[in-house]
mmCIF file of C-alpha atoms in Angstrom:
data_model
loop_
_atom_site.group_PDB
_atom_site.id
_atom_site.type_symbol
_atom_site.label_atom_id
_atom_site.label_comp_id
_atom_site.label_asym_id
_atom_site.label_seq_id
_atom_site.Cartn_x
_atom_site.Cartn_y
_atom_site.Cartn_z
ATOM 1 C CA MET A 115 35.447 44.895 56.659
ATOM 2 C CA LYS A 116 34.618 41.513 56.481
ATOM 3 C CA TYR A 117 36.989 38.955 56.366
ATOM 4 C CA LEU A 118 36.921 34.930 54.917
ATOM 5 C CA VAL A 119 39.150 32.512 57.652
ATOM 6 C CA LEU A 120 39.402 28.928 55.778
ATOM 7 C CA LEU A 121 40.273 26.088 58.577
ATOM 8 C CA ILE A 122 42.426 25.006 55.117
ATOM 9 C CA GLY A 123 44.611 22.242 57.541
ATOM 10 C CA ASP A 124 45.439 19.757 60.870
ATOM 11 C CA GLY A 125 49.353 22.290 60.813
ATOM 12 C CA ALA A 126 50.359 21.813 64.358
ATOM 13 C CA GLU A 127 47.366 19.859 65.252
ATOM 14 C CA LYS A 128 47.176 15.772 64.555
ATOM 15 C CA PRO A 129 44.731 14.848 62.260
ATOM 16 C CA TRP A 130 41.201 14.328 63.928
ATOM 17 C CA SER A 131 40.646 10.684 63.808
ATOM 18 C CA GLU A 132 43.807 10.640 65.604
ATOM 19 C CA GLN A 133 43.036 12.413 68.193
ATOM 20 C CA THR A 134 41.678 10.791 71.674
ATOM 21 C CA ASP A 135 39.022 12.237 72.749
ATOM 22 C CA GLU A 136 40.518 14.202 75.465
ATOM 23 C CA GLU A 137 42.677 15.790 73.270
ATOM 24 C CA GLN A 138 39.495 16.512 71.195
ATOM 25 C CA GLY A 139 37.477 17.951 73.726
ATOM 26 C CA ALA A 140 41.015 20.156 74.214
ATOM 27 C CA ALA A 141 39.994 21.676 71.182
ATOM 28 C CA MET A 142 36.874 21.869 70.627
ATOM 29 C CA ALA A 143 37.273 24.288 73.964
ATOM 30 C CA LYS A 144 39.650 26.340 71.909
ATOM 31 C CA PHE A 145 36.495 27.034 68.773
ATOM 32 C CA GLY A 146 34.688 27.883 72.526
ATOM 33 C CA ALA A 147 37.450 30.186 73.423
ATOM 34 C CA PHE A 148 37.440 31.702 70.289
ATOM 35 C CA ASP A 149 33.799 32.578 69.882
ATOM 36 C CA VAL A 150 34.204 34.087 72.771
ATOM 37 C CA ALA A 151 37.167 36.319 72.248
ATOM 38 C CA CYS A 152 34.830 37.315 68.913
ATOM 39 C CA ALA A 153 32.690 38.406 71.397
ATOM 40 C CA GLU A 154 34.375 39.978 73.910
ATOM 41 C CA ARG A 155 35.651 41.966 71.176
ATOM 42 C CA ASP A 156 34.915 45.631 70.309
ATOM 43 C CA GLY A 157 34.600 45.407 66.397
ATOM 44 C CA VAL A 158 34.103 42.753 65.645
ATOM 45 C CA ARG A 159 30.847 39.973 64.794
ATOM 46 C CA LEU A 160 30.811 37.067 64.097
ATOM 47 C CA LEU A 161 28.693 36.549 61.181
ATOM 48 C CA ALA A 162 29.560 32.279 59.726
ATOM 49 C CA GLY A 163 31.015 29.362 61.223
ATOM 50 C CA GLU A 164 30.930 25.784 59.971
ATOM 51 C CA ALA A 165 33.192 22.930 60.070
ATOM 52 C CA LEU A 166 32.767 21.683 56.876
ATOM 53 C CA SER A 167 32.036 17.434 56.324
ATOM 54 C CA GLY A 168 35.633 14.996 54.701
ATOM 55 C CA PRO A 169 37.017 16.406 50.862
ATOM 56 C CA ARG A 170 34.973 12.999 49.315
ATOM 57 C CA ASP A 171 31.598 14.142 49.698
ATOM 58 C CA ALA A 172 33.017 17.684 48.448
ATOM 59 C CA THR A 173 31.888 18.659 44.637
ATOM 60 C CA VAL A 174 32.803 21.216 41.771
ATOM 61 C CA MET A 175 31.383 22.852 39.643
ATOM 62 C CA ARG A 176 32.950 24.355 36.818
ATOM 63 C CA THR A 177 31.204 25.515 33.273
ATOM 64 C CA THR A 178 32.574 25.846 30.529
ATOM 65 C CA GLY A 179 30.787 27.035 26.982
ATOM 66 C CA GLY A 180 27.506 26.968 29.333
ATOM 67 C CA LYS A 181 27.674 23.221 30.046
ATOM 68 C CA VAL A 182 27.746 23.277 33.792
ATOM 69 C CA GLU A 183 29.987 20.455 34.514
ATOM 70 C CA LEU A 184 30.208 18.481 38.502
ATOM 71 C CA THR A 185 33.671 16.791 39.865
ATOM 72 C CA ASP A 186 33.502 14.738 42.945
ATOM 73 C CA GLY A 187 36.065 15.545 45.395
ATOM 74 C CA PRO A 188 38.106 19.385 46.110
ATOM 75 C CA TYR A 189 39.323 21.506 43.511
ATOM 76 C CA ALA A 190 42.684 21.055 44.720
ATOM 77 C CA GLU A 191 45.037 19.024 47.383
ATOM 78 C CA VAL A 192 45.574 21.819 48.647
ATOM 79 C CA ILE A 193 42.021 21.709 50.560
ATOM 80 C CA GLU A 194 41.630 19.012 50.974
ATOM 81 C CA GLY A 195 41.690 18.703 54.754
ATOM 82 C CA MET A 196 39.477 21.919 55.287
ATOM 83 C CA GLY A 197 37.637 21.586 58.214
ATOM 84 C CA GLY A 198 35.529 24.592 58.426
ATOM 85 C CA PHE A 199 35.792 28.348 57.519
ATOM 86 C CA TYR A 200 34.186 31.615 60.156
ATOM 87 C CA LEU A 201 32.933 34.963 58.539
ATOM 88 C CA LEU A 202 33.794 37.843 60.456
ATOM 89 C CA GLU A 203 33.918 41.353 60.669
ATOM 90 C CA ALA A 204 37.023 42.937 62.502
ATOM 91 C CA PRO A 205 38.516 46.693 62.087
ATOM 92 C CA ASP A 206 41.422 45.100 61.106
ATOM 93 C CA LEU A 207 43.767 42.400 59.717
ATOM 94 C CA ASP A 208 45.706 42.505 62.766
ATOM 95 C CA VAL A 209 42.338 42.216 64.833
ATOM 96 C CA VAL A 210 41.706 38.889 63.170
ATOM 97 C CA VAL A 211 45.648 37.431 63.221
ATOM 98 C CA GLU A 212 45.070 38.443 66.874
ATOM 99 C CA LEU A 213 41.999 36.775 67.438
ATOM 100 C CA LEU A 214 42.676 34.169 65.745
ATOM 101 C CA GLN A 215 45.626 32.199 67.806
ATOM 102 C CA VAL A 216 42.726 31.683 70.288
ATOM 103 C CA LEU A 217 42.178 28.578 67.538
ATOM 104 C CA PRO A 218 43.883 25.192 67.227
ATOM 105 C CA PRO A 219 47.388 25.768 65.568
ATOM 106 C CA TYR A 220 46.029 25.250 61.902
ATOM 107 C CA ASP A 221 47.052 25.708 58.713
ATOM 108 C CA ILE A 222 44.690 29.346 57.881
ATOM 109 C CA GLN A 223 43.615 30.993 54.904
ATOM 110 C CA ILE A 224 41.801 34.778 55.573
ATOM 111 C CA HIS A 225 40.166 36.548 52.796
ATOM 112 C CA PRO A 226 39.098 40.205 52.918
ATOM 113 C CA THR A 227 35.835 39.979 51.340
ATOM 114 C CA VAL A 228 34.352 42.622 48.619
ATOM 115 C CA ASP A 229 31.899 45.033 49.081
ATOM 116 C CA VAL A 230 29.749 44.548 45.686
ATOM 117 C CA GLU A 231 26.586 47.176 45.177
ATOM 118 C CA LEU A 232 24.243 45.515 43.062
#
């Protein structure tokens, strides 16, 4: 099964901009360790993962009555701190949760994907 993992907030971590260079380096090392843990785990494939720019760069697209409207900024306040995402394939949610504990203690949202045949 595939899972979309959204890193949606700082959680127990200090905001990135308030961290020292050493703290940022330690956080980045955890991301590297996560990549390694995924690669070493049977049945797990890390399909994609990226850091995201700040909320000021986000654009929301809404279509109402056939008209497309674009709005600057994030969709909702809850995702203003979204820092990145992963798309991974894993046997089940328990494996995903176990692996994600390697990352810094961010607030994380996990969504299973739905396979749709076209």
